PDB file of C-alpha atoms in Angstrom:
ATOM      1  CA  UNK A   1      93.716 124.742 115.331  1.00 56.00           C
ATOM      2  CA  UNK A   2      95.768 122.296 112.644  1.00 62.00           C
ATOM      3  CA  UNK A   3      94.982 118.524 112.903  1.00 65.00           C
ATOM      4  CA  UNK A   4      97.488 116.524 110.971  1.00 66.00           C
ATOM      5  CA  UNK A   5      96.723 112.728 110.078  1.00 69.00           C
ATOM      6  CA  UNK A   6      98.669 110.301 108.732  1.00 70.00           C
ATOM      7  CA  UNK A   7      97.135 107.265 107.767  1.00 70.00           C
ATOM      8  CA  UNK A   8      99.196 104.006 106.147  1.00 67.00           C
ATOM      9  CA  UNK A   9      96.984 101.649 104.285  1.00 65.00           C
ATOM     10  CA  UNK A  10      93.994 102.597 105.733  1.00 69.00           C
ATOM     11  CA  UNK A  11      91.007  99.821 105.219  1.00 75.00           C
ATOM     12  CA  UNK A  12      88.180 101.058 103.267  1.00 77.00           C
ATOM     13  CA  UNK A  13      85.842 101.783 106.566  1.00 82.00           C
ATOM     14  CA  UNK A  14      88.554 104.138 107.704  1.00 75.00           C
ATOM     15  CA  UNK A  15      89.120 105.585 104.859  1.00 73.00           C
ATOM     16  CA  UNK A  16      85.496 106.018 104.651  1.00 80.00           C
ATOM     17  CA  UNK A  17      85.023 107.916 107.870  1.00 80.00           C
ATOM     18  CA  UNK A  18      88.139 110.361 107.395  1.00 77.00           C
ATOM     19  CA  UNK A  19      86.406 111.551 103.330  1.00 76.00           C
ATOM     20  CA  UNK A  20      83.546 112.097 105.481  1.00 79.00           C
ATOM     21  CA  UNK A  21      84.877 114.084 108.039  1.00 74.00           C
ATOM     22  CA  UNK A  22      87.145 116.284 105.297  1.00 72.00           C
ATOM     23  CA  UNK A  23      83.618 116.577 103.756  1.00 75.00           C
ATOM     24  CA  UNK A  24      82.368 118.638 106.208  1.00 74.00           C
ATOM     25  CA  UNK A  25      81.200 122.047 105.208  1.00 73.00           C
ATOM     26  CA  UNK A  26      83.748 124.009 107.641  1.00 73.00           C
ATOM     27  CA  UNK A  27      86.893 121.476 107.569  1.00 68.00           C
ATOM     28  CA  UNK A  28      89.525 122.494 105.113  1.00 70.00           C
ATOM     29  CA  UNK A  29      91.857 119.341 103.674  1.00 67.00           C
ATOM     30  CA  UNK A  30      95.181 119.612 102.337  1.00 65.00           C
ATOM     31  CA  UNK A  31      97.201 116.864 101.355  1.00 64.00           C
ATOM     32  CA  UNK A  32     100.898 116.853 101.891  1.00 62.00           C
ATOM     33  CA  UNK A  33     103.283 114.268  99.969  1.00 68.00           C
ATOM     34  CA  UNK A  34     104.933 111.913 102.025  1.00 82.00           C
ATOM     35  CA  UNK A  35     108.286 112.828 100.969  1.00 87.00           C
ATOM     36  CA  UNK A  36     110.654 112.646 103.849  1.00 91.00           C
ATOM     37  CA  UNK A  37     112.704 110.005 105.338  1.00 95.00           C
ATOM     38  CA  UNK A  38     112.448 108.558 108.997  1.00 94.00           C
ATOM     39  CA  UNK A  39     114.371 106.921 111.407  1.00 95.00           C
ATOM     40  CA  UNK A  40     112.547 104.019 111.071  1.00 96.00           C
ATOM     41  CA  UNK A  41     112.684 104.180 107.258  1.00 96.00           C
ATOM     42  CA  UNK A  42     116.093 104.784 106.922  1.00 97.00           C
ATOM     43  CA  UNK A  43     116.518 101.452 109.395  1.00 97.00           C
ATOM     44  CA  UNK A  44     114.262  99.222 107.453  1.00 97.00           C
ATOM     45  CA  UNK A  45     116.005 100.768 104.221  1.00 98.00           C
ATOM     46  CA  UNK A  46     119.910  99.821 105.309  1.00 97.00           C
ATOM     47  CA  UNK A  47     118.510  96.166 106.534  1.00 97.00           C
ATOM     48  CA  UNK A  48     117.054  95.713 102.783  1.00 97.00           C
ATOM     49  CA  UNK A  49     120.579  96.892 101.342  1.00 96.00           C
ATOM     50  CA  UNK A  50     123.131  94.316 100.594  1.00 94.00           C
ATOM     51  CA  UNK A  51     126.339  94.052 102.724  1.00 92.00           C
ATOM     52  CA  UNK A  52     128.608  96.285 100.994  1.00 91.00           C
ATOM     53  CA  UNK A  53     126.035  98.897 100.247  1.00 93.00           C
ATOM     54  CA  UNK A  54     125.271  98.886 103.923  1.00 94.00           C
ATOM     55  CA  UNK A  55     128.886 100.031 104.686  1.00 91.00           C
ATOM     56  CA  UNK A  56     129.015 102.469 101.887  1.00 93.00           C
ATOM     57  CA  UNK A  57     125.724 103.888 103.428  1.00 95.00           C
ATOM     58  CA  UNK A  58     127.128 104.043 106.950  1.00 95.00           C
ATOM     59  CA  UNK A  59     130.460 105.589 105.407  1.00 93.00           C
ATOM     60  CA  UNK A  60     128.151 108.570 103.687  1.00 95.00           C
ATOM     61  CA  UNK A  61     126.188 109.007 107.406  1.00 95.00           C
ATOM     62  CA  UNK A  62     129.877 109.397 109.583  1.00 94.00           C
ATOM     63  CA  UNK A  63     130.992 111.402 106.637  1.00 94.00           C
ATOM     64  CA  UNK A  64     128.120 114.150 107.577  1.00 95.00           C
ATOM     65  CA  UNK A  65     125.920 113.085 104.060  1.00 95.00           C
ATOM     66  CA  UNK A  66     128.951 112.806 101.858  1.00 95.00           C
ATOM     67  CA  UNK A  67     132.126 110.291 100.803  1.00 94.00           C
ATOM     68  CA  UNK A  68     134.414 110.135  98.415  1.00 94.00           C
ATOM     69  CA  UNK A  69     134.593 107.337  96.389  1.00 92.00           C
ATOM     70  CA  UNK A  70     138.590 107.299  97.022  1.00 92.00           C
ATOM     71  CA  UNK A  71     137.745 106.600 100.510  1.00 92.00           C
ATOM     72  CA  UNK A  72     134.588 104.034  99.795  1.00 88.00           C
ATOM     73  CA  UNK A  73     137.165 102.407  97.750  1.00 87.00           C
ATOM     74  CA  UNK A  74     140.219 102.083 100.578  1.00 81.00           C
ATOM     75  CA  UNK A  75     141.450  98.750 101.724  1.00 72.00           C
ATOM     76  CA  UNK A  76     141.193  97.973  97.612  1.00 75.00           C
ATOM     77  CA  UNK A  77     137.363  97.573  97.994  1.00 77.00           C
ATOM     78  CA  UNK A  78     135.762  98.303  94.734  1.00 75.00           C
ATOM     79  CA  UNK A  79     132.410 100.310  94.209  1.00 80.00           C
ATOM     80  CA  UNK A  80     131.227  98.301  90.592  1.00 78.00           C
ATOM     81  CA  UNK A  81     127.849  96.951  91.216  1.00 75.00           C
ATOM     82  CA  UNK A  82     127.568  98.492  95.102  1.00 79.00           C
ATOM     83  CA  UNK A  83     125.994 101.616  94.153  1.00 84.00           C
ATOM     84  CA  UNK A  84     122.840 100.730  91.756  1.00 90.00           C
ATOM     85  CA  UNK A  85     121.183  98.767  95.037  1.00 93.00           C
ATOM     86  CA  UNK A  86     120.300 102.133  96.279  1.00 95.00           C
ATOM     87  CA  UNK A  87     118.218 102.884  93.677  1.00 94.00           C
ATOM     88  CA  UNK A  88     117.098  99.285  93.349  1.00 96.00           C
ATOM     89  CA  UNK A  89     115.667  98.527  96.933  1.00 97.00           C
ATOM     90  CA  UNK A  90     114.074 101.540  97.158  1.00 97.00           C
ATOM     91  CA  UNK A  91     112.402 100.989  94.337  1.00 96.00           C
ATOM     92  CA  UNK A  92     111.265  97.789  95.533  1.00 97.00           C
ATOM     93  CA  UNK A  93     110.213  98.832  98.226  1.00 96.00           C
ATOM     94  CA  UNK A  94     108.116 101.491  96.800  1.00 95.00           C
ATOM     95  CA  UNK A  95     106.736  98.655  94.555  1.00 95.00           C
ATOM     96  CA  UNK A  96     105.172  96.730  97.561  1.00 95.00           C
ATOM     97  CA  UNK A  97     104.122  99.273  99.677  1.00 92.00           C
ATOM     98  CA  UNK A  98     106.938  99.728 102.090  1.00 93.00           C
ATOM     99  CA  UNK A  99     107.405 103.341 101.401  1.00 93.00           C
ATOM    100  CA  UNK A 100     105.961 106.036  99.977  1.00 92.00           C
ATOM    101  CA  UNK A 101     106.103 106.548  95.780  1.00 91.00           C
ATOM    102  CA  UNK A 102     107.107 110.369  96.717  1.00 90.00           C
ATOM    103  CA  UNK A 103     110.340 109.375  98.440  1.00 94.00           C
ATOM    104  CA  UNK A 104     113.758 110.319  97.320  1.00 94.00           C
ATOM    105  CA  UNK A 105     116.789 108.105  96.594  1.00 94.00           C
ATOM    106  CA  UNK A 106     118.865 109.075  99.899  1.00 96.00           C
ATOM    107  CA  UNK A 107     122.024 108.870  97.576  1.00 95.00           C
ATOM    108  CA  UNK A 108     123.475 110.516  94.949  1.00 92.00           C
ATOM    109  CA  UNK A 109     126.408 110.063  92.530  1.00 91.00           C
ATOM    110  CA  UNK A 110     128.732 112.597  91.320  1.00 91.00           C
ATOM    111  CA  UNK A 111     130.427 111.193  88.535  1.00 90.00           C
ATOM    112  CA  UNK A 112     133.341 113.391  86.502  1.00 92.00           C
ATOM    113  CA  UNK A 113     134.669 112.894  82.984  1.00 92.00           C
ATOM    114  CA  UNK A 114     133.006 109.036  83.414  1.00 88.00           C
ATOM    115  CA  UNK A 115     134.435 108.749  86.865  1.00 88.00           C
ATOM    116  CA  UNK A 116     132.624 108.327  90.620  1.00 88.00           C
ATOM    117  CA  UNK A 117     133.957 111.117  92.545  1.00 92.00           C
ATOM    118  CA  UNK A 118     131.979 111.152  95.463  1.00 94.00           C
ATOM    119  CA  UNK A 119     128.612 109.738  97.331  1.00 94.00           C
ATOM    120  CA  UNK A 120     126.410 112.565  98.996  1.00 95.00           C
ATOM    121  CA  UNK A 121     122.913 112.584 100.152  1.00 96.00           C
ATOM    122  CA  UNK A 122     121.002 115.462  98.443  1.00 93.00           C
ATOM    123  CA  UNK A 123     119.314 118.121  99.763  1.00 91.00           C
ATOM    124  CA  UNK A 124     121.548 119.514 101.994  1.00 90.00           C
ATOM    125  CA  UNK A 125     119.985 122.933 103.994  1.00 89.00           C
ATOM    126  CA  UNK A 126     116.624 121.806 103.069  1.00 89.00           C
ATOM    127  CA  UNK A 127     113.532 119.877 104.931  1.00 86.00           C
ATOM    128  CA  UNK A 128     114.302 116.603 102.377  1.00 87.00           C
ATOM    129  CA  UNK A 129     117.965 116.242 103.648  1.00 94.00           C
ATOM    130  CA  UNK A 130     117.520 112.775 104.783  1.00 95.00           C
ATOM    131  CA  UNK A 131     120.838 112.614 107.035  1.00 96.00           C
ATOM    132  CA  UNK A 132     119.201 113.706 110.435  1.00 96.00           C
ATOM    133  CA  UNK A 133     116.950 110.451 109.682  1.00 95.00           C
ATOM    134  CA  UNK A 134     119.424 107.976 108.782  1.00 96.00           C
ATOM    135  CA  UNK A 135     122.048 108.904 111.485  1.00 96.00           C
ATOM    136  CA  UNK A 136     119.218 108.647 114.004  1.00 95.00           C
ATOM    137  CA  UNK A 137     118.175 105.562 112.165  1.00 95.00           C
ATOM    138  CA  UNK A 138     121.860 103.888 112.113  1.00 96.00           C
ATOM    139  CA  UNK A 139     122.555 105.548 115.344  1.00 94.00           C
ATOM    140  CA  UNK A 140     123.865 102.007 116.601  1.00 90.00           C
ATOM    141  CA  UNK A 141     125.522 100.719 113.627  1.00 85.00           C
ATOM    142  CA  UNK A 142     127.413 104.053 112.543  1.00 60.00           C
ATOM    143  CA  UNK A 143     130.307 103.049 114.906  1.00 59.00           C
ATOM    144  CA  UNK A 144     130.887  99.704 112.875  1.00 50.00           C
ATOM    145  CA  UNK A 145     131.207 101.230 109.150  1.00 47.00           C
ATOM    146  CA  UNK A 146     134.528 101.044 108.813  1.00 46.00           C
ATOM    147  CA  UNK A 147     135.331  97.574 110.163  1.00 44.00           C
TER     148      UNK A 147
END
């Protein structure tokens, strides 16, 4: 039988009670980083994001986990500035607790000869690809990114 626990800022009597049970001569503890994005992290992460970030976001998710930044940039709509706030409010919300220290940026850049090229989430194939999250996540809003 595998139990598997996951406890969020658990007070000090909890916390308590679960060392003791993992203490037990016949239980056998492994710890496994919370790594992965959610639904419901991937919501709470786009509602943090500032408005233009928000629509480059929802342009990677209907892209399948990629964009290119000639298409992020249609309409004349410039990038400068957009793309460090995905780095930014994750971090911040790592910093207060929100999420996990373990989790990944859900973006990355791909920059040639100095230039953007294209937005993509990483991990593609693997069990850290974080677009089955954030299109379940933005599952209402994906519709809307390219008003």
């Amino acid at each position: 039988m595998k139990i598997t626990i996951t406890v969020e800022n658990p007070t000090p009597e909890a916390l308590e009670k679960l060392l003791a049970l993992a203490a037990m001569p016949t239980a056998v503890v492994t710890t496994v980083p919370d790594d992965h994005w959610t639904p419901e992290r991937a919501r709470s992460y786009y509602d943090r994001l500032p408005p233009r970030a928000q629509q480059i976001l929802l342009q990677v998710v209907e892209g399948q986990g990629e964009c290119s930044a000639e298409e992020l940039k249609a309409d004349g709509r410039s990038l400068r500035g957009s793309t460090g706030a995905f780095r930014r409010v994750l971090s911040e919300g790592k910093r207060t607790g929100l999420w996990p220290d373990a989790l990944p940026v859900p973006l990355a850049s791909h920059i040639v000869a100095g230039q953007l090229k294209k937005l993509e989430m990483p991990g593609s194939g693997t069990e850290q690809y974080p677009l089955p999250a954030f299109e379940e996540g933005l599952r209402d809003l994906a519709t809307h990114a390219k008003r």
